[in-house]
mmCIF file of C-alpha atoms in Angstrom:
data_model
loop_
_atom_site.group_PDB
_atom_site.id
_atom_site.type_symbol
_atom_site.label_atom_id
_atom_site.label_comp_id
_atom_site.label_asym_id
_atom_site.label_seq_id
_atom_site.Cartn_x
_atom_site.Cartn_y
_atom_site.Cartn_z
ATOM 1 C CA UNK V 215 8.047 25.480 -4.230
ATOM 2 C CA UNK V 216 5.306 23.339 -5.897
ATOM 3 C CA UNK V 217 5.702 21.652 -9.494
ATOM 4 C CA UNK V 218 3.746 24.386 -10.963
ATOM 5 C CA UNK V 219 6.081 27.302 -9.477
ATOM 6 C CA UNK V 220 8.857 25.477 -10.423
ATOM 7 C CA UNK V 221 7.750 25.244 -13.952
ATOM 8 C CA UNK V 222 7.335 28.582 -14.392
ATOM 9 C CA UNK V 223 10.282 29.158 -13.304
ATOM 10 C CA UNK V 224 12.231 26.577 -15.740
ATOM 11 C CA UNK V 225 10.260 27.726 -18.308
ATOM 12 C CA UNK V 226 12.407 31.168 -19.612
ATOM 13 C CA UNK V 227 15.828 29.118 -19.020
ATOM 14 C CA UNK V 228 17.863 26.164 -20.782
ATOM 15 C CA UNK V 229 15.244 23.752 -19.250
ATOM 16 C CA UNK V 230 12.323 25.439 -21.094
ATOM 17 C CA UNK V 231 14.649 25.965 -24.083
ATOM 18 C CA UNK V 232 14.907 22.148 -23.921
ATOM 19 C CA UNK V 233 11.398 21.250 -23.347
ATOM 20 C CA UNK V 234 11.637 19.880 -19.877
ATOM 21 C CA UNK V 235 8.003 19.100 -18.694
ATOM 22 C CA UNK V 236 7.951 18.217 -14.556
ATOM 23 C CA UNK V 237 5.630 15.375 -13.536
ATOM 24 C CA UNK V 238 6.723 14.916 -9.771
ATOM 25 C CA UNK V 239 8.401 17.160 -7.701
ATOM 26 C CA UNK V 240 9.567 16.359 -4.336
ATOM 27 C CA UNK V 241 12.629 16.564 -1.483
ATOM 28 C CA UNK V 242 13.623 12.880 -2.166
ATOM 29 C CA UNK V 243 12.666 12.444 -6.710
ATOM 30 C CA UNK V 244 12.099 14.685 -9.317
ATOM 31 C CA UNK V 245 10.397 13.120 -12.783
ATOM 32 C CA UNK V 246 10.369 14.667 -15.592
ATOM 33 C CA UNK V 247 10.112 13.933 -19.050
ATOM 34 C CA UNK V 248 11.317 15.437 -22.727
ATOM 35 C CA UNK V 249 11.050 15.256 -26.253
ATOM 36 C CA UNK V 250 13.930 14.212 -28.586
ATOM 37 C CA UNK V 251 13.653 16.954 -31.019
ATOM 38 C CA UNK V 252 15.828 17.162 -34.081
ATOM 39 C CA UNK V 253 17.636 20.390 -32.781
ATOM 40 C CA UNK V 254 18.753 17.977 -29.445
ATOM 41 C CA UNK V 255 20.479 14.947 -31.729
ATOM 42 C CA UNK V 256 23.404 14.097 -32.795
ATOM 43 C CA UNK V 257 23.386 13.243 -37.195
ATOM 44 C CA UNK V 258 21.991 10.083 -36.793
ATOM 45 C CA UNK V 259 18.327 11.430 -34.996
ATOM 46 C CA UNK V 260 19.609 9.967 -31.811
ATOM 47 C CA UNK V 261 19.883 12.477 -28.222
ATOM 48 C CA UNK V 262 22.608 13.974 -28.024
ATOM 49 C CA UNK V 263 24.518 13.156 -24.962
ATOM 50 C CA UNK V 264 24.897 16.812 -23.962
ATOM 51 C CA UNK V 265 20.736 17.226 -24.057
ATOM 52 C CA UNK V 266 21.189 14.384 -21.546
ATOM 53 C CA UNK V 267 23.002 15.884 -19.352
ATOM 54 C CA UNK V 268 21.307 19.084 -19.405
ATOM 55 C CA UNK V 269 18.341 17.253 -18.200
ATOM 56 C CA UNK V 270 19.845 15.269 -15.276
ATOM 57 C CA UNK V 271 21.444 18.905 -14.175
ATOM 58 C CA UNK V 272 17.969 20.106 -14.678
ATOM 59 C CA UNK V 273 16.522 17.817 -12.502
ATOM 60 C CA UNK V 274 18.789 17.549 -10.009
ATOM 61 C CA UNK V 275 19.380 20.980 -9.536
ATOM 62 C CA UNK V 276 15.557 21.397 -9.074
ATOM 63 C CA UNK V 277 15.815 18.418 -6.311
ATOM 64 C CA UNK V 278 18.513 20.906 -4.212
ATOM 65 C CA UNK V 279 16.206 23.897 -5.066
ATOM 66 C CA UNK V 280 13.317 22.290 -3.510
ATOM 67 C CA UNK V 281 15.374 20.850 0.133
ATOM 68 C CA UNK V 282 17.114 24.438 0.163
ATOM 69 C CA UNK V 283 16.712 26.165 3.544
ATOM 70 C CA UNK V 284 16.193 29.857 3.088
ATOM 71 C CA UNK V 285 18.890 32.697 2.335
ATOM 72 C CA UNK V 286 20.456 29.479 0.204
ATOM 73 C CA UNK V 287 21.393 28.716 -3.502
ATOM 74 C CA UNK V 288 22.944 26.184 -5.394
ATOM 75 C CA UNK V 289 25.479 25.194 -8.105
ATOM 76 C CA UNK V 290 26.737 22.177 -9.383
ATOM 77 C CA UNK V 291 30.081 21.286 -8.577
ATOM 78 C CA UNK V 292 30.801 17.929 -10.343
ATOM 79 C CA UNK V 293 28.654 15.335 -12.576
ATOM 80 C CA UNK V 294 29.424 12.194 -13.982
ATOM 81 C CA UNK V 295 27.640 10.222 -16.894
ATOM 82 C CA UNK V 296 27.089 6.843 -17.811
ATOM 83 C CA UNK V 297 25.910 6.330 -21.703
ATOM 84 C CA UNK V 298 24.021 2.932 -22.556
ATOM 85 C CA UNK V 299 21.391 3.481 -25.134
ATOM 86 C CA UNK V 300 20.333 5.608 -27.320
ATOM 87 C CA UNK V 301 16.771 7.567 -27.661
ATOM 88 C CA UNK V 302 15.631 7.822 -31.074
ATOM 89 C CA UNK V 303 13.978 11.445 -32.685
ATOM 90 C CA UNK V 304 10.602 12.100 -32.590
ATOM 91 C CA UNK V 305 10.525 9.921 -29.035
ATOM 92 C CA UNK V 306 10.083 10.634 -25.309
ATOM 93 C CA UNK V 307 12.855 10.187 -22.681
ATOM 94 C CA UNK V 308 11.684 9.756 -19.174
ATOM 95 C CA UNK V 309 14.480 11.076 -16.205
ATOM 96 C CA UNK V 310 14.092 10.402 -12.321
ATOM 97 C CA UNK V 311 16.182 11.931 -10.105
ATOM 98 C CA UNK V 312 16.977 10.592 -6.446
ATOM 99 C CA UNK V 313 18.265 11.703 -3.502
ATOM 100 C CA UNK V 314 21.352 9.998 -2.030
ATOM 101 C CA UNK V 315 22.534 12.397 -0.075
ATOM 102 C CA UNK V 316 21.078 15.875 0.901
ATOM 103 C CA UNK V 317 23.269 17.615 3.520
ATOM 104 C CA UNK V 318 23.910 20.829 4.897
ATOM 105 C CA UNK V 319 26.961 22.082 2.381
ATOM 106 C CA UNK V 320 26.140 19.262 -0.421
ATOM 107 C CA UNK V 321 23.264 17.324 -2.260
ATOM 108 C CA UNK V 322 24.002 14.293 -4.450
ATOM 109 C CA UNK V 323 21.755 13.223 -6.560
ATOM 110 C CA UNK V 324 21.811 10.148 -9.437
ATOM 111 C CA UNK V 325 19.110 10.640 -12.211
ATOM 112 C CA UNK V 326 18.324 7.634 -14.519
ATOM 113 C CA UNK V 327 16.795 8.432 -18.001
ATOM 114 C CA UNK V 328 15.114 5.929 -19.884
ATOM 115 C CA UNK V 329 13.461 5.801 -23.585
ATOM 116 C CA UNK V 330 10.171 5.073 -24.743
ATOM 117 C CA UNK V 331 11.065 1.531 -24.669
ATOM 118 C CA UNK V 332 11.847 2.047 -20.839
ATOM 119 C CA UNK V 333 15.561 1.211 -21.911
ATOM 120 C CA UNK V 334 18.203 2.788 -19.795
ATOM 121 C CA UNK V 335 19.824 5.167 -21.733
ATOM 122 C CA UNK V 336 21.684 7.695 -19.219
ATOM 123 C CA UNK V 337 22.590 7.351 -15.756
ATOM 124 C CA UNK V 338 23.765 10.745 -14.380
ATOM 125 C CA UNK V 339 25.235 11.491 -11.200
ATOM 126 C CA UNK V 340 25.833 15.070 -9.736
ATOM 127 C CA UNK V 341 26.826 16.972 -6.551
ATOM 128 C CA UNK V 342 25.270 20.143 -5.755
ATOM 129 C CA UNK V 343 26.793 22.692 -3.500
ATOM 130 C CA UNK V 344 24.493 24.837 -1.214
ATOM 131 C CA UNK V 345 25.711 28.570 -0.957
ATOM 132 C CA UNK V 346 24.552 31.591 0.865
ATOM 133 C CA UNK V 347 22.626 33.850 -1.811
#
């Protein structure tokens, strides 16, 4: 699938809910980036931590989607998050996803988001599993 296709498809779902915009889609990194809204913070107008793992799934997932052979779907199985700063309201976070591992039965990916600042604020990693549709 190309990054248009893909978009499309994201659109109608959490990640278009979310306001995930693709910038580079391919079998070894997926960028994307998205707005810190008010609706995605915590009190204080910072991301909430659960908008940044929605992203990393986002993007991750996408990664599998992409490197899937045919007949095959996806889900994740396990994630893990590392918090270190914060992205303020009204800002844009930037996430890149890589491939570490894409396999047969299992994809792992780790996705590092960063803030306008190019701070690390999120380091995310994930398994996905591949299943027969």
């Amino acid at each position: 699938m190309d990054l248009s296709s893909l978009q499309k498809m994201c659109d109608p779902l959490l990640p278009g809910l979310l306001g995930i915009q693709l910038i580079e889609v391919g079998p070894e990194k997926v960028v994307a980036t998205m707005t810190v809204r008010p609706d995605l913070c915590t009190g204080g107008g910072i991301l909430h931590g659960g908008a940044y793992m929605a992203f990393a799934d986002t993007l991750g997932a996408l990664g599998t989607v992409i490197n899937l052979p045919k007949g095959k779907r996806t889900s994740t199985t396990d994630s893990s998050t590392k918090f270190i700063a914060g992205a303020k309201v009204g800002t844009t976070v930037t996430g890149e996803s890589l491939a570490l591992h894409r396999g047969r039965s299992t994809m792992v990916w780790q996705t590092t988001i960063r803030n306008a600042e190019g701070r690390l604020c999120a380091v995310v990693s994930q398994t996905q599993i591949v299943l027969d549709t």
